[in-house]
């Protein structure tokens, strides 16, 4: 009898304990379902407000410490998606003191969790320097840098991405990433075979390099440039974008850094990128060339000698909108340095696409860049100015200068370009239309050129009368004592007084009055 009672009791205990376990299992299932559904709901913007109002942050936080790994991961994923959505939600992650928890887990947990935690840190950091600083204050940098040494490529990737997002905001934040030892490890990651890891490491190196010569130098010192340059010919477009972009961010700071980039033998391969099928590869390659060209005549000459001008001219001819801008500016930088370099731009047919940019682009800042570059080409000599004159660029510059809606910057750049080129232009037929159209502040430069050229050129003096030019300048209302008045007087002194008189407004009626008086 005793054994029977014992068996009954045991089976009763088992039923009891199974009942207890079922309770736990159901709670676990509920947590799994809840956290997966929240992670899924957080992918759709229309749900975000509702989730936030329902107090989702406070409910997810303890789940980061759950004893079930998959629940921890889903909780982190959900938090990352929420934080990624808006600055307000990213701030909520900080105020709920979730960051220290993530940083602690980054060091402890498995690779899936590490990836999810790094995603949350990236999502928080992306919004503002203040939020990125909060991520640093939680001790994340050392943990993220340690993840760059993990075996799993996707963990390295998540970590490199987060480091890039922290570094991109300010010089100080980027310096923090450098001080934590990120750069040499990012350079190692760039050498891994996985494409996404290569792209993200290059992007992070670019986010560090862009802020200052010192930060760019730290990337150079880690041996990044030759490795980046090797990949200029890679088949993957997204990688080429990052590589060209990063080289541009290094080259822009100083002559020395630009020379480091050039010495990595980027020519002629970077010119092939200007013809790439991918729009952003083309734009980033042009940006890299711009950052090299701007420093010295020697660097500009290097681009010219590599056949770069023709390639950039083609690029500007084909590109539209903001993508055009780096090409437009590169031509201006090259032309600015010397007569010979400006001539290279003219010979490579650089004027027509710049004129097209000036006339047809929608945005004023792009037109302004074209006006600036045209000025750099034309201001060297009468021959350079004539090349612009024959392409009818003067009237186009004048048109954007006079257009009411043009931005102040565009007006200033068009006026400066006109002024510098007009002062070199001795091709008078091109200047005559401006006598009709130019306002006094531009007109003085036009009339000045006639005053310079006419005394020494008989043929020009004749055609100036026949074309109606002499008559036109008699019609100009110029105040005594102004430069404009002086130039007009200088021209009038070249011609016999009776000829000048004949073309003076009102002369015919004066003659008639004389005739009437004689009767």
XYZ file of C-alpha atoms in Angstrom, residues 35-324:
290
model
C 9.282 40.818 -29.241
C 9.150 39.398 -32.783
C 5.899 41.206 -33.507
C 7.301 44.492 -32.153
C 10.437 44.095 -34.293
C 8.181 43.469 -37.290
C 5.797 46.354 -36.504
C 8.792 48.704 -36.119
C 9.637 48.264 -39.822
C 6.549 50.303 -40.803
C 6.605 54.055 -40.145
C 2.838 54.303 -39.552
C 3.184 52.083 -36.440
C 5.968 54.003 -34.752
C 3.843 56.599 -32.970
C 1.433 53.973 -31.609
C 4.316 51.815 -30.332
C 5.906 54.794 -28.652
C 2.680 55.874 -26.957
C 2.117 52.316 -25.752
C 5.403 52.539 -23.817
C 7.381 50.133 -25.967
C 10.821 51.293 -24.746
C 10.221 50.413 -21.109
C 8.926 46.972 -22.135
C 11.845 46.174 -24.451
C 14.571 47.158 -22.021
C 14.262 44.176 -19.622
C 14.053 41.839 -22.628
C 17.640 42.811 -23.520
C 18.583 40.884 -20.339
C 16.312 37.937 -21.085
C 17.674 34.462 -20.385
C 16.653 33.413 -23.919
C 19.169 34.504 -26.533
C 16.672 34.865 -29.393
C 14.531 37.201 -27.267
C 17.553 39.400 -26.501
C 18.377 39.616 -30.194
C 14.832 40.458 -31.277
C 14.570 43.076 -28.519
C 17.791 44.704 -29.725
C 16.618 44.548 -33.343
C 13.307 46.200 -32.415
C 15.131 48.942 -30.479
C 17.476 49.517 -33.417
C 14.575 49.914 -35.805
C 12.839 52.354 -33.489
C 15.992 54.401 -32.854
C 16.761 54.434 -36.577
C 13.340 55.914 -37.299
C 13.677 59.261 -35.521
C 15.878 61.393 -33.331
C 13.166 61.476 -30.670
C 13.163 57.675 -30.374
C 16.956 57.556 -30.391
C 16.878 59.987 -27.458
C 14.387 57.701 -25.704
C 16.919 54.844 -25.981
C 19.429 57.077 -24.185
C 17.011 58.271 -21.473
C 15.841 54.703 -20.751
C 19.508 53.909 -20.021
C 19.573 51.184 -22.604
C 23.058 51.996 -23.975
C 25.180 50.680 -21.049
C 23.181 47.446 -21.257
C 24.003 47.067 -24.974
C 27.661 47.861 -24.439
C 27.882 45.261 -21.662
C 26.280 42.650 -23.920
C 28.557 43.542 -26.851
C 31.438 42.134 -24.857
C 29.581 39.081 -23.514
C 27.118 37.694 -25.996
C 27.071 35.644 -29.209
C 27.623 37.029 -32.686
C 23.915 37.449 -33.508
C 23.402 39.616 -30.482
C 26.585 41.602 -31.155
C 25.292 42.438 -34.615
C 21.931 43.591 -33.243
C 23.555 45.643 -30.465
C 25.942 47.357 -32.909
C 22.901 48.149 -35.073
C 21.232 49.952 -32.152
C 24.413 51.957 -31.459
C 24.617 52.947 -35.126
C 20.917 53.852 -35.225
C 21.281 56.111 -32.187
C 24.556 57.696 -33.376
C 23.327 58.580 -36.828
C 21.001 61.407 -35.782
C 23.253 64.019 -34.181
C 26.653 64.721 -32.621
C 24.966 64.801 -29.191
C 23.547 61.304 -29.605
C 26.849 59.984 -30.957
C 28.508 61.484 -27.887
C 25.988 59.678 -25.667
C 27.008 56.412 -27.363
C 30.675 57.183 -26.647
C 29.862 58.139 -23.037
C 28.282 54.731 -22.536
C 31.706 53.170 -23.255
C 30.749 51.845 -26.680
C 33.961 52.663 -28.558
C 36.195 50.031 -26.969
C 33.486 47.402 -27.361
C 32.908 48.319 -31.020
C 36.634 48.352 -31.791
C 36.962 44.920 -30.147
C 34.179 43.680 -32.461
C 36.339 44.653 -35.469
C 38.556 41.739 -34.438
C 35.703 39.205 -34.243
C 35.904 36.210 -36.561
C 32.428 36.721 -38.031
C 32.445 39.207 -40.978
C 28.882 40.412 -40.269
C 29.886 41.437 -36.722
C 32.882 43.369 -38.091
C 30.564 44.976 -40.598
C 27.973 46.068 -38.003
C 30.726 47.485 -35.841
C 32.552 49.337 -38.673
C 29.224 50.821 -39.704
C 28.505 52.094 -36.192
C 32.031 53.565 -35.895
C 31.594 55.390 -39.218
C 28.287 56.858 -38.055
C 29.894 58.107 -34.853
C 32.910 59.589 -36.662
C 31.019 61.335 -39.450
C 29.551 64.112 -37.301
C 32.536 66.093 -36.017
C 36.297 66.205 -35.807
C 36.185 65.506 -32.065
C 34.007 62.409 -32.418
C 36.223 61.085 -35.226
C 39.286 61.704 -33.070
C 37.691 59.591 -30.328
C 37.313 56.710 -32.776
C 40.961 57.090 -33.840
C 42.143 57.199 -30.220
C 40.221 53.978 -29.549
C 42.394 52.288 -32.198
C 39.750 51.944 -34.932
C 41.835 52.921 -37.979
C 44.340 50.027 -38.331
C 41.524 47.530 -37.736
C 39.277 49.213 -40.330
C 42.179 48.967 -42.788
C 42.427 45.229 -42.024
C 38.665 44.866 -42.522
C 39.003 46.575 -45.895
C 41.327 43.759 -46.957
C 38.816 41.006 -46.147
C 37.172 39.249 -49.114
C 33.551 40.135 -48.186
C 32.294 42.984 -50.368
C 29.919 44.565 -47.863
C 32.668 44.618 -45.241
C 35.047 46.264 -47.744
C 32.456 48.931 -48.618
C 31.552 49.752 -45.036
C 35.210 49.930 -43.898
C 36.041 52.287 -46.788
C 33.021 54.399 -45.865
C 34.100 54.556 -42.201
C 37.674 55.514 -43.196
C 36.167 58.256 -45.350
C 34.026 59.495 -42.436
C 37.201 59.777 -40.337
C 39.409 61.341 -43.050
C 37.035 64.088 -44.040
C 37.375 66.300 -40.958
C 41.003 67.421 -40.854
C 44.512 66.901 -42.288
C 45.551 65.175 -39.034
C 42.712 62.653 -39.170
C 43.334 61.988 -42.858
C 47.019 61.510 -42.021
C 46.110 58.835 -39.468
C 44.333 56.923 -42.257
C 47.340 57.396 -44.555
C 49.726 56.208 -41.824
C 47.721 52.990 -41.467
C 48.569 52.198 -45.099
C 45.059 52.735 -46.440
C 45.795 54.685 -49.625
C 47.558 52.045 -51.741
C 44.941 49.478 -50.699
C 42.083 51.835 -51.620
C 43.724 52.762 -54.911
C 44.001 49.082 -55.903
C 40.222 48.772 -55.808
C 39.520 51.668 -58.208
C 39.159 49.047 -60.962
C 36.938 46.687 -58.946
C 33.799 45.387 -60.663
C 31.519 46.306 -57.758
C 30.027 49.790 -58.240
C 29.172 50.366 -54.572
C 32.776 49.628 -53.569
C 34.174 51.966 -56.257
C 31.909 54.748 -54.984
C 33.309 54.400 -51.471
C 36.915 54.102 -52.656
C 36.771 57.206 -54.881
C 34.915 59.069 -52.130
C 37.482 58.158 -49.491
C 40.442 59.121 -51.708
C 38.748 62.477 -52.335
C 38.324 63.067 -48.574
C 42.033 62.395 -48.054
C 43.280 64.436 -51.025
C 41.253 67.556 -50.251
C 43.191 68.658 -47.158
C 46.676 69.523 -48.423
C 49.223 69.278 -51.214
C 51.055 66.511 -49.339
C 47.963 64.379 -48.918
C 46.901 64.932 -52.542
C 50.384 63.809 -53.617
C 50.061 60.647 -51.515
C 46.851 59.826 -53.413
C 48.405 60.548 -56.814
C 51.504 58.495 -56.002
C 49.279 55.484 -55.360
C 49.030 55.296 -59.182
C 45.375 56.198 -59.537
C 45.938 57.370 -63.127
C 44.622 56.474 -65.651
C 42.222 54.135 -63.818
C 40.338 56.870 -62.017
C 39.601 58.459 -65.404
C 37.876 55.231 -66.464
C 35.570 55.713 -63.475
C 34.300 58.937 -65.116
C 32.793 56.647 -67.762
C 31.401 54.122 -65.263
C 27.808 52.943 -65.703
C 27.093 53.941 -62.092
C 26.198 57.611 -61.621
C 27.739 57.925 -58.155
C 31.008 56.274 -59.178
C 31.280 58.935 -61.902
C 30.468 61.751 -59.477
C 32.884 60.545 -56.762
C 35.696 60.066 -59.286
C 35.139 63.634 -60.518
C 35.158 64.831 -56.902
C 38.482 63.074 -56.309
C 39.966 64.794 -59.380
C 38.637 68.153 -58.172
C 40.297 67.678 -54.763
C 43.621 66.911 -56.481
C 43.438 69.672 -59.108
C 42.760 72.498 -56.678
C 46.114 72.472 -54.862
C 48.974 73.307 -57.242
C 49.793 73.833 -60.932
C 51.863 70.627 -60.830
C 48.967 68.517 -59.615
C 46.666 70.105 -62.206
C 49.288 69.441 -64.905
C 49.438 65.824 -63.804
C 45.717 65.451 -64.543
C 46.151 67.186 -67.909
C 49.098 64.979 -68.879
C 47.133 61.853 -67.962
C 44.471 62.879 -70.504
C 42.197 63.983 -67.707
C 40.792 67.174 -69.232
C 39.067 65.474 -72.165
C 37.643 62.875 -69.777
C 36.291 65.588 -67.449
C 34.858 67.555 -70.389
C 32.956 64.433 -71.505
C 31.766 63.938 -67.944
C 30.446 67.527 -67.692
C 28.828 67.186 -71.116
C 26.887 64.098 -70.038
C 26.179 64.748 -66.339
C 23.198 66.743 -65.080
C 22.307 68.500 -61.833
C 24.509 68.250 -58.754
C 26.546 65.432 -60.284
C 27.909 67.950 -62.757
